[in-house]
Coordinates of C-alpha atoms in Angstrom, one line a residue:
Chain A
M1 CA 69.7 102.8 156.5
R2 CA 66.1 101.7 156.8
N3 CA 65.5 103.8 159.9
K4 CA 67.0 106.8 158.2
T5 CA 64.6 106.3 155.2
A6 CA 61.6 105.9 157.5
A7 CA 62.5 108.9 159.6
S8 CA 63.1 111.0 156.5
Y9 CA 59.7 110.0 155.1
A10 CA 58.0 110.8 158.5
L11 CA 59.6 114.2 158.5
L12 CA 58.6 114.9 155.0
V13 CA 55.0 113.8 155.5
L14 CA 54.7 115.9 158.7
G15 CA 56.2 119.0 156.9
T16 CA 53.8 118.6 154.0
G17 CA 50.9 118.2 156.4
L18 CA 51.9 121.3 158.3
L19 CA 52.3 123.3 155.1
V20 CA 48.8 122.2 154.0
F21 CA 47.4 123.4 157.3
L22 CA 49.2 126.7 157.1
N23 CA 48.2 127.3 153.5
M24 CA 44.6 126.7 154.6
V25 CA 44.4 129.0 157.6
L26 CA 46.9 131.8 156.9
G27 CA 45.6 134.9 154.9
T28 CA 44.0 138.2 155.2
A29 CA 40.4 137.0 155.5
A30 CA 39.1 137.0 159.1
P31 CA 37.1 134.0 160.5
D32 CA 34.1 136.3 161.1
D33 CA 34.0 137.3 157.5
P34 CA 30.7 136.0 156.0
S35 CA 32.5 134.6 153.0
Y36 CA 35.3 132.9 155.1
Q37 CA 34.1 129.4 154.4
L38 CA 33.9 130.1 150.7
I39 CA 37.4 131.5 150.7
L40 CA 38.7 128.4 152.5
T41 CA 37.0 125.7 150.3
G42 CA 36.6 127.6 147.0
I43 CA 39.9 129.4 146.8
R44 CA 42.5 128.2 149.3
L45 CA 41.7 124.5 149.2
P46 CA 41.9 124.1 145.3
R47 CA 45.0 126.3 145.3
L48 CA 46.9 124.3 147.9
L49 CA 45.8 121.0 146.3
A50 CA 47.1 122.2 143.0
A51 CA 50.5 123.1 144.6
L52 CA 50.6 119.7 146.2
V53 CA 49.8 117.6 143.2
L54 CA 51.6 119.7 140.5
G55 CA 54.6 120.3 142.7
G56 CA 55.0 116.6 143.2
A57 CA 54.6 115.9 139.5
L58 CA 57.3 118.5 138.7
A59 CA 59.9 117.1 141.1
V60 CA 59.4 113.5 139.9
S61 CA 59.6 114.6 136.3
G62 CA 62.9 116.4 137.2
Y63 CA 64.3 113.2 138.9
L64 CA 63.5 111.1 135.8
L65 CA 65.2 113.6 133.5
Q66 CA 68.3 113.6 135.8
V67 CA 68.6 109.9 135.6
F68 CA 67.9 109.9 131.9
F69 CA 70.6 112.4 131.0
G70 CA 72.9 111.3 133.8
N71 CA 73.0 114.9 134.8
P72 CA 72.3 116.2 138.3
I73 CA 71.2 119.7 137.1
A74 CA 68.7 118.5 134.5
G75 CA 65.1 119.4 134.9
P76 CA 62.0 120.3 132.9
F77 CA 62.6 124.0 133.3
V78 CA 66.4 124.2 132.7
L79 CA 66.1 121.9 129.7
G80 CA 63.4 124.1 128.1
I81 CA 60.8 121.4 128.3
S82 CA 58.4 123.5 130.4
N83 CA 58.8 126.3 127.8
G84 CA 58.1 124.0 124.9
A85 CA 55.0 122.9 126.7
R86 CA 54.0 126.5 127.3
L87 CA 54.5 127.4 123.7
M88 CA 52.3 124.6 122.5
T89 CA 49.6 125.4 125.1
A90 CA 49.7 129.1 124.2
A91 CA 49.5 128.2 120.5
A92 CA 46.5 125.9 121.1
L93 CA 44.8 128.6 123.2
I94 CA 45.3 131.4 120.8
V95 CA 44.6 129.6 117.6
L96 CA 41.5 127.8 118.9
M97 CA 40.2 130.8 120.8
S98 CA 40.3 133.0 117.7
G99 CA 38.4 130.3 116.0
G100 CA 35.8 130.5 118.7
V101 CA 36.6 126.9 120.0
H102 CA 36.6 126.3 123.7
L103 CA 39.5 124.0 124.7
S104 CA 38.9 121.5 127.4
A105 CA 41.5 120.9 130.2
L106 CA 42.5 117.6 128.5
G107 CA 43.0 119.4 125.2
L108 CA 45.3 121.8 126.9
V109 CA 47.3 119.0 128.5
G110 CA 47.5 117.3 125.1
A111 CA 48.9 120.4 123.5
S112 CA 51.3 120.9 126.4
F113 CA 52.4 117.2 126.2
V114 CA 53.3 117.6 122.5
G115 CA 55.5 120.6 123.3
A116 CA 57.1 118.9 126.2
G117 CA 57.8 115.7 124.3
A118 CA 59.1 117.5 121.3
V119 CA 61.7 119.5 123.3
T120 CA 62.7 116.4 125.3
I121 CA 63.5 114.5 122.1
A122 CA 65.3 117.6 120.7
V123 CA 67.5 117.7 123.9
L124 CA 68.0 113.9 123.6
V125 CA 69.3 114.3 120.1
I126 CA 71.7 117.0 121.3
S127 CA 72.9 114.9 124.2
R128 CA 73.9 112.2 121.8
H129 CA 76.4 114.7 120.4
T130 CA 77.9 115.9 123.6
G131 CA 79.1 114.2 126.8
K132 CA 79.4 117.5 128.6
M133 CA 76.7 118.3 131.0
S134 CA 77.2 122.1 130.7
V135 CA 76.7 121.9 127.0
L136 CA 73.5 120.0 127.4
I137 CA 72.1 122.4 129.9
L138 CA 73.1 125.4 127.8
A139 CA 71.4 123.8 124.8
G140 CA 68.3 123.3 126.9
V141 CA 68.3 126.9 128.1
M142 CA 68.7 128.1 124.5
I143 CA 65.8 126.0 123.3
G144 CA 63.8 127.5 126.2
Y145 CA 64.6 131.0 125.0
I146 CA 63.5 130.1 121.5
C147 CA 60.2 128.7 122.8
N148 CA 59.7 131.8 125.0
A149 CA 60.3 134.1 122.0
L150 CA 57.8 132.2 119.9
T151 CA 55.3 132.3 122.8
D152 CA 55.8 136.1 123.0
F153 CA 55.2 136.4 119.2
L154 CA 51.9 134.5 119.6
I155 CA 50.8 136.7 122.6
T156 CA 51.5 139.8 120.5
F157 CA 49.0 138.7 118.0
A158 CA 46.4 137.5 120.5
D159 CA 43.2 139.3 121.2
D160 CA 43.4 141.9 123.9
R161 CA 40.9 140.2 126.2
D162 CA 42.9 137.0 126.1
I163 CA 46.2 138.6 126.8
V164 CA 45.5 139.3 130.5
N165 CA 44.6 135.6 131.2
L166 CA 47.4 134.3 129.1
H167 CA 50.0 136.6 130.7
N168 CA 49.0 135.5 134.2
W169 CA 49.3 131.9 133.1
T170 CA 52.6 132.2 131.4
M171 CA 54.1 133.6 134.7
G172 CA 53.3 130.3 136.5
S173 CA 50.7 130.2 139.2
F174 CA 48.6 127.7 141.2
S175 CA 45.7 130.2 141.7
G176 CA 42.4 130.4 139.9
M177 CA 41.7 126.7 139.6
S178 CA 38.4 125.1 140.6
L179 CA 38.2 121.9 142.6
K180 CA 37.1 120.2 139.4
T181 CA 40.1 121.4 137.4
V182 CA 42.4 120.3 140.2
G183 CA 40.7 116.9 140.1
I184 CA 41.5 116.5 136.4
A185 CA 45.1 117.6 137.0
A186 CA 45.3 115.0 139.9
A187 CA 43.9 112.3 137.7
I188 CA 46.4 112.9 134.9
T189 CA 49.2 113.1 137.5
F190 CA 48.0 109.8 138.9
V191 CA 48.4 108.2 135.4
G192 CA 51.9 109.6 135.2
M193 CA 52.8 108.3 138.7
A194 CA 51.5 104.9 137.8
G195 CA 53.9 105.0 134.8
C196 CA 56.7 105.9 137.3
V197 CA 56.0 102.8 139.4
A198 CA 56.5 100.7 136.2
L199 CA 59.8 102.5 135.7
I200 CA 61.2 102.0 139.2
K201 CA 63.1 98.8 138.2
P202 CA 64.6 99.9 134.9
V203 CA 65.5 103.4 136.3
G204 CA 67.5 101.6 139.0
A205 CA 69.4 99.7 136.4
Y206 CA 69.8 102.8 134.1
L207 CA 71.6 104.6 137.0
T208 CA 74.6 102.2 136.4
G209 CA 74.9 103.3 132.8
E210 CA 73.2 102.4 129.5
E211 CA 75.7 99.6 128.7
Y212 CA 75.2 97.8 132.1
A213 CA 71.4 98.4 132.0
R214 CA 71.3 96.6 128.6
S215 CA 73.4 93.8 129.9
V216 CA 71.0 93.0 132.8
G217 CA 68.1 92.9 130.4
V218 CA 66.7 96.4 130.0
N219 CA 65.2 97.0 126.6
I220 CA 66.8 100.4 126.1
T221 CA 64.6 101.6 123.3
V222 CA 61.3 100.8 125.1
F223 CA 62.7 102.2 128.4
R224 CA 63.7 105.5 126.7
L225 CA 60.4 105.9 125.1
M226 CA 58.5 105.2 128.3
L227 CA 60.7 107.6 130.3
I228 CA 60.1 110.4 127.8
L229 CA 56.4 109.8 127.8
V230 CA 56.1 109.7 131.5
S231 CA 58.3 112.7 132.3
S232 CA 56.7 114.7 129.5
L233 CA 53.2 113.9 130.7
L234 CA 54.1 115.0 134.3
S235 CA 55.8 118.3 133.3
A236 CA 53.1 118.9 130.6
T237 CA 50.3 118.6 133.2
V238 CA 52.0 121.1 135.4
T239 CA 52.5 123.6 132.6
A240 CA 49.0 123.2 131.2
F241 CA 47.4 124.0 134.5
A242 CA 49.9 126.2 136.3
G243 CA 52.3 127.5 133.6
P244 CA 56.0 127.1 133.8
V245 CA 57.3 126.8 137.4
S246 CA 61.0 127.2 137.6
F247 CA 63.7 125.2 139.5
V248 CA 61.4 122.8 141.4
G249 CA 62.4 119.9 139.1
V250 CA 66.1 120.5 139.5
A251 CA 66.3 121.5 143.2
V252 CA 63.9 119.0 144.9
P253 CA 65.5 115.8 143.7
H254 CA 68.9 117.0 144.8
M255 CA 67.5 118.0 148.3
M256 CA 65.9 114.6 148.5
R257 CA 69.1 112.7 147.6
K258 CA 70.8 114.7 150.4
I259 CA 68.1 114.0 153.0
F260 CA 67.6 110.3 152.1
G261 CA 71.3 109.6 151.3
T262 CA 70.4 107.6 148.2
T263 CA 69.4 108.0 144.6
V264 CA 67.6 104.6 144.3
P265 CA 64.2 105.1 142.5
A266 CA 62.1 103.1 144.9
V267 CA 62.9 105.6 147.6
M268 CA 63.4 108.7 145.4
I269 CA 60.2 108.7 143.4
P270 CA 57.8 108.9 146.4
A271 CA 60.3 111.2 148.2
C272 CA 60.5 113.6 145.2
F273 CA 56.7 113.7 145.0
L274 CA 56.4 114.6 148.7
G275 CA 59.3 117.0 148.5
G276 CA 58.0 118.7 145.4
A277 CA 54.6 119.1 147.1
A278 CA 56.2 120.6 150.2
F279 CA 58.5 122.9 148.2
C280 CA 55.6 124.2 146.1
L281 CA 53.3 124.6 149.1
L282 CA 56.0 126.7 150.9
S283 CA 56.8 128.7 147.7
D284 CA 53.1 129.4 147.0
M285 CA 52.6 130.4 150.7
I286 CA 55.5 132.9 150.5
A287 CA 54.2 134.2 147.1
R288 CA 50.8 134.8 148.6
L289 CA 51.7 136.1 152.0
A290 CA 55.1 137.8 152.0
F291 CA 53.9 141.1 150.7
S292 CA 50.2 140.5 151.1
P293 CA 47.9 141.8 149.6
T294 CA 50.3 142.0 146.7
E295 CA 51.2 138.6 145.3
L296 CA 54.6 137.7 144.1
S297 CA 55.0 135.5 141.0
L298 CA 55.4 131.9 142.0
S299 CA 58.4 131.3 139.7
S300 CA 60.3 134.2 141.4
V301 CA 59.9 132.5 144.7
T302 CA 60.8 129.0 143.5
A303 CA 63.8 130.5 141.7
I304 CA 65.1 132.2 144.9
L305 CA 64.7 129.0 146.8
G306 CA 65.8 126.6 144.1
A307 CA 68.6 128.3 142.1
P308 CA 71.0 128.4 145.0
V309 CA 70.6 124.6 145.3
V310 CA 71.7 124.3 141.6
I311 CA 74.7 126.5 142.3
A312 CA 75.6 124.2 145.3
V313 CA 75.4 121.1 143.1
L314 CA 77.7 122.8 140.5
L315 CA 80.2 123.7 143.1
G316 CA 80.1 120.3 144.6
K317 CA 80.7 118.7 141.2
N318 CA 83.9 120.7 140.5
R319 CA 85.3 120.2 143.9
Chain B
M1 CA 76.1 72.0 129.0
N2 CA 78.6 70.2 126.8
G3 CA 79.1 72.6 123.9
P4 CA 81.0 75.9 124.1
V5 CA 79.3 78.6 126.2
L6 CA 80.3 81.2 123.6
A7 CA 81.0 80.5 120.0
C8 CA 81.7 82.9 117.1
K9 CA 81.3 81.3 113.6
D10 CA 82.9 83.2 110.8
V11 CA 81.9 86.5 112.3
T12 CA 82.5 89.9 110.6
I13 CA 82.4 92.8 112.9
G14 CA 82.2 96.6 112.4
Y15 CA 79.9 99.6 112.4
G16 CA 77.3 99.8 109.6
S17 CA 79.2 99.2 106.4
R18 CA 82.7 99.8 107.9
I19 CA 84.3 96.4 108.5
V20 CA 86.7 96.3 111.4
A21 CA 87.6 92.5 111.3
S22 CA 86.3 89.5 109.6
H23 CA 86.2 85.7 109.6
I24 CA 86.6 85.5 113.4
D25 CA 86.1 82.0 114.9
L26 CA 86.3 81.7 118.6
E27 CA 85.1 79.3 121.3
V28 CA 85.0 79.6 125.1
M29 CA 84.1 76.5 127.1
A30 CA 82.7 76.3 130.6
G31 CA 85.4 76.7 133.3
E32 CA 87.9 78.2 130.8
S33 CA 89.2 81.7 130.5
V34 CA 90.3 83.1 127.2
A35 CA 92.2 86.3 126.6
L36 CA 91.6 88.6 123.6
I37 CA 94.7 90.5 122.6
G38 CA 95.8 92.8 119.8
E39 CA 96.9 96.3 119.0
N40 CA 94.8 99.4 119.7
G41 CA 92.2 99.5 116.9
S42 CA 92.5 95.8 116.1
G43 CA 88.8 95.3 116.9
K44 CA 88.9 93.9 120.4
S45 CA 86.3 96.3 121.8
T46 CA 84.2 96.0 118.6
L47 CA 84.2 92.2 119.0
L48 CA 83.1 92.5 122.6
K49 CA 80.4 94.9 121.7
T50 CA 79.1 92.5 119.1
L51 CA 79.2 89.6 121.6
I52 CA 77.1 91.5 124.2
K53 CA 74.7 92.5 121.4
E54 CA 75.4 96.2 121.6
I55 CA 76.0 96.2 117.9
P56 CA 74.9 93.5 115.4
P57 CA 77.5 91.3 113.6
I58 CA 77.8 92.2 109.9
A59 CA 78.0 88.6 109.0
G60 CA 78.3 85.2 110.7
K61 CA 76.8 83.9 113.9
V62 CA 77.4 84.5 117.6
L63 CA 76.1 81.6 119.8
V64 CA 75.7 81.9 123.5
G65 CA 74.8 78.7 125.4
G66 CA 74.3 77.1 121.9
K67 CA 71.7 79.7 120.8
D68 CA 72.1 82.5 118.2
I69 CA 72.1 85.8 120.1
K70 CA 69.9 87.3 117.4
A71 CA 67.1 85.0 118.7
L72 CA 67.7 85.7 122.4
S73 CA 65.9 88.5 124.2
A74 CA 67.8 91.0 126.4
H75 CA 66.4 89.1 129.4
D76 CA 67.6 85.7 128.1
I77 CA 71.1 87.1 127.5
A78 CA 71.1 88.7 130.9
G79 CA 70.6 85.3 132.5
L80 CA 73.6 83.9 130.5
M81 CA 76.3 86.5 130.5
S82 CA 77.4 89.6 132.5
I83 CA 80.0 92.2 131.7
V84 CA 82.7 94.5 133.2
M85 CA 83.5 97.3 130.8
T86 CA 86.3 99.9 130.9
G87 CA 84.1 102.9 131.9
S88 CA 81.6 102.7 134.7
A89 CA 78.9 105.2 135.5
R90 CA 79.3 106.9 138.8
P91 CA 75.9 107.9 140.0
E92 CA 75.8 110.1 143.1
Y93 CA 74.4 108.7 146.4
F94 CA 74.6 105.1 145.1
T95 CA 76.3 102.6 147.4
C96 CA 78.6 99.8 146.5
Y97 CA 75.8 97.5 147.7
D98 CA 73.3 99.1 145.3
M99 CA 75.8 98.6 142.5
V100 CA 76.4 94.9 143.2
A101 CA 72.6 94.4 143.7
S102 CA 71.9 95.9 140.3
G103 CA 73.3 92.7 138.9
R104 CA 70.3 90.9 140.3
Y105 CA 68.0 92.6 137.8
P106 CA 67.1 89.5 135.8
Y107 CA 65.9 87.7 139.0
T108 CA 63.9 90.3 140.9
D109 CA 60.2 91.1 140.6
R110 CA 58.6 94.0 138.6
L111 CA 59.5 96.5 141.3
G112 CA 63.1 95.2 141.5
R113 CA 62.7 94.2 145.1
L114 CA 65.5 92.0 146.5
K115 CA 64.4 88.6 147.9
E116 CA 66.4 86.7 150.5
T117 CA 68.2 84.7 147.8
D118 CA 69.1 87.9 146.0
R119 CA 70.6 89.3 149.2
M120 CA 72.6 86.2 149.7
A121 CA 73.9 86.3 146.1
V122 CA 74.9 90.0 146.6
E123 CA 76.7 89.3 149.9
E124 CA 78.5 86.3 148.4
A125 CA 79.6 88.3 145.4
M126 CA 80.9 91.1 147.7
R127 CA 82.8 88.5 149.8
V128 CA 84.4 86.9 146.7
T129 CA 85.6 90.3 145.5
G130 CA 86.6 91.5 149.0
T131 CA 84.2 94.5 148.9
S132 CA 82.0 93.6 151.9
D133 CA 83.6 96.2 154.1
I134 CA 82.8 99.1 151.6
A135 CA 79.2 97.9 151.0
T136 CA 77.7 101.1 152.5
R137 CA 80.2 103.5 150.8
Y138 CA 79.1 105.5 147.8
V139 CA 80.6 104.5 144.5
T140 CA 81.8 108.1 144.0
D141 CA 83.8 107.9 147.2
I142 CA 86.0 104.9 146.5
S143 CA 89.2 104.4 144.5
D144 CA 89.3 103.2 140.9
G145 CA 90.7 99.8 142.0
Q146 CA 87.9 99.3 144.5
R147 CA 85.3 100.4 142.0
Q148 CA 86.5 97.9 139.5
L149 CA 86.2 95.1 142.2
V150 CA 82.6 96.4 142.9
M151 CA 81.8 96.2 139.1
L152 CA 83.2 92.6 139.1
G153 CA 81.0 91.9 142.1
R154 CA 78.0 93.2 140.2
A155 CA 78.8 90.9 137.3
I156 CA 79.2 87.9 139.7
A157 CA 75.9 88.6 141.5
Q158 CA 74.3 88.2 138.1
E159 CA 75.3 84.5 138.2
P160 CA 76.4 84.3 134.6
E161 CA 77.7 81.3 132.7
L162 CA 79.9 83.7 130.7
L163 CA 81.7 86.7 132.0
I164 CA 82.9 89.3 129.4
L165 CA 85.7 91.6 130.6
D166 CA 86.9 94.6 128.6
E167 CA 90.4 95.6 129.7
P168 CA 89.3 95.3 133.3
T169 CA 92.7 95.8 135.0
N170 CA 93.5 99.2 133.3
F171 CA 94.6 101.8 135.8
L172 CA 94.7 99.4 138.7
D173 CA 97.6 99.2 141.0
I174 CA 99.4 95.9 141.5
R175 CA 97.4 94.9 144.6
H176 CA 94.0 95.5 143.0
K177 CA 95.2 93.7 139.8
I178 CA 96.0 90.7 142.0
L179 CA 92.7 91.0 143.9
F180 CA 90.8 91.3 140.6
T181 CA 92.4 88.3 138.8
E182 CA 92.2 86.1 141.9
A183 CA 88.4 86.7 142.2
V184 CA 88.0 85.9 138.5
Q185 CA 90.1 82.7 138.8
K186 CA 88.0 81.6 141.8
L187 CA 84.9 82.1 139.8
V188 CA 86.3 80.0 136.9
S189 CA 87.5 77.2 139.1
E190 CA 84.6 77.0 141.6
K191 CA 81.5 78.0 139.5
G192 CA 82.8 76.8 136.1
T193 CA 82.2 80.2 134.7
A194 CA 83.5 80.9 131.2
V195 CA 85.6 84.1 130.8
L196 CA 86.5 86.1 127.8
M197 CA 88.8 89.1 128.6
S198 CA 90.3 91.7 126.4
T199 CA 93.5 93.1 127.7
H200 CA 96.9 94.7 127.0
E201 CA 98.6 93.1 130.0
L202 CA 100.4 90.1 128.8
D203 CA 101.5 89.1 132.4
I204 CA 97.9 88.8 133.3
V205 CA 97.2 86.7 130.1
R206 CA 99.9 84.3 131.1
K207 CA 98.8 84.1 134.8
M208 CA 95.1 84.0 134.4
T209 CA 94.0 82.6 131.1
D210 CA 94.2 79.2 129.5
R211 CA 94.1 80.3 125.9
F212 CA 94.4 83.5 123.9
V213 CA 93.0 84.8 120.7
A214 CA 95.0 87.5 118.8
L215 CA 93.4 90.0 116.4
K216 CA 95.6 91.6 113.7
D217 CA 95.0 93.3 110.3
G218 CA 91.3 92.7 110.4
K219 CA 91.4 88.9 111.1
T220 CA 92.2 86.3 113.8
D221 CA 96.0 86.2 113.8
F222 CA 96.5 83.4 116.2
C223 CA 94.4 81.2 118.6
G224 CA 96.0 78.8 121.0
N225 CA 97.3 77.9 124.4
T226 CA 98.8 80.6 126.5
D227 CA 102.2 79.0 126.5
R228 CA 102.4 79.9 122.8
L229 CA 102.5 83.6 123.8
T230 CA 106.2 83.8 123.2
E231 CA 108.5 86.9 123.0
E232 CA 108.8 86.3 119.2
Y233 CA 105.1 86.1 118.7
I234 CA 104.5 89.3 120.8
M235 CA 107.2 91.1 118.7
S236 CA 105.4 90.2 115.5
L237 CA 101.9 90.9 116.8
F238 CA 102.7 94.3 118.1
R239 CA 105.1 95.1 115.2
L240 CA 108.1 95.7 117.5

């Protein structure tokens, strides 16, 4: 059991390292290009670091939501949480930009966090009224559609010069970030991950059900609040910096459970972070290189890789 | 401890303003097992939920280890009593060992790491419940009977003074019923644990418990030794 865990971690770290290397060296720029160094450190490095940090955050957020809702196909994207975050970020951008205010990275994360938290609570309220996981997911997808529609309204009324930027961002992408911005994203993710460490123990108890968790001493109200805060912070950070990225949060925790053969949080939280990082590095590499110089949208790639995993989970459930 | 491990003093139970039963008095001593019987809807589950502090009593006092549960924190209560309820969560990729180990929650550090004493308690609980050989199986891959024994192991690993069981032998075959009741009896006789168990199975009440409490028409209908559970009484309790 221990050997399997150690071997799986080793494999995951190696894979992530390899993907970091490939993301750094693969591309159209030739080494004798005078701007080669600049492309490596100014463009590829921040982009792969963004994929690493934000991909990890997204997968961990997905794992927390799956435990919380007792639902193996929950995740920030399917439950509409990413779209809520996107709506609030777009609203903050458009409203403040038209007022001539420049919004800082932290301000964007704040707006995104409000959107993510609001949708999580809405989904939680719905989950109190249904025990069916399909109903919960459908409700989340519907909330996601509503948020998308509202975001589209906002974009319609935005200034022309903002639309190009906004449109790129709303598609989900790790490109265009400076090292400094990635640093801020990493710092916020670090705070979220520190929160996760504090949640390791109660999450383990919550896996056995709310009633049993309470009976061993978990303060359910405090735990719920903490979990919503941490998972919203993680998915909000991703959305604020990279836009909504689909399926990573659902698919990665499932793949990690399969690989590690356990769902225990002390193993899963680090595993999901690494797995999410590797998944996003791979997806971003495919998006960038598959039809180079044309770039694919990141969410299209993550959907193609991640959605079949969700289908596999669903089929496994109804076996 | 000399006083009762669990005591209800003139307790009224229910949800919000809807009263399910009132004026309930009940005591369970260390080393004693008490059955809670009554028709469906008589308030057995509501009473158990009140005792484990899932819902507050509408009136009256519930004392565990001599202290009012209102004044006890979730952590304090966890050190005193553990539970086996009817429905159990079935997390995927979660082993029987993980499940039993989750009962060690009150004793582990902030990261929930198991110490040597915790591992010993888990292994002992699995031995008592006869679940040692399924330790590495996932809880989703075992039978209902085995799962109920694992849940009992979880409750035993918590090292409680009081064990609360809500219809624990429902859906079990005869062999698992016997295994389950024997493990509980062992706990009562060897560790002096107090047990309160709601059930519909009167055979098990007679075999396993010392006393019984019957709920009927929103109040305690009878409270006494198990040998008083006569055919006549059963006929009247269940309106046969």
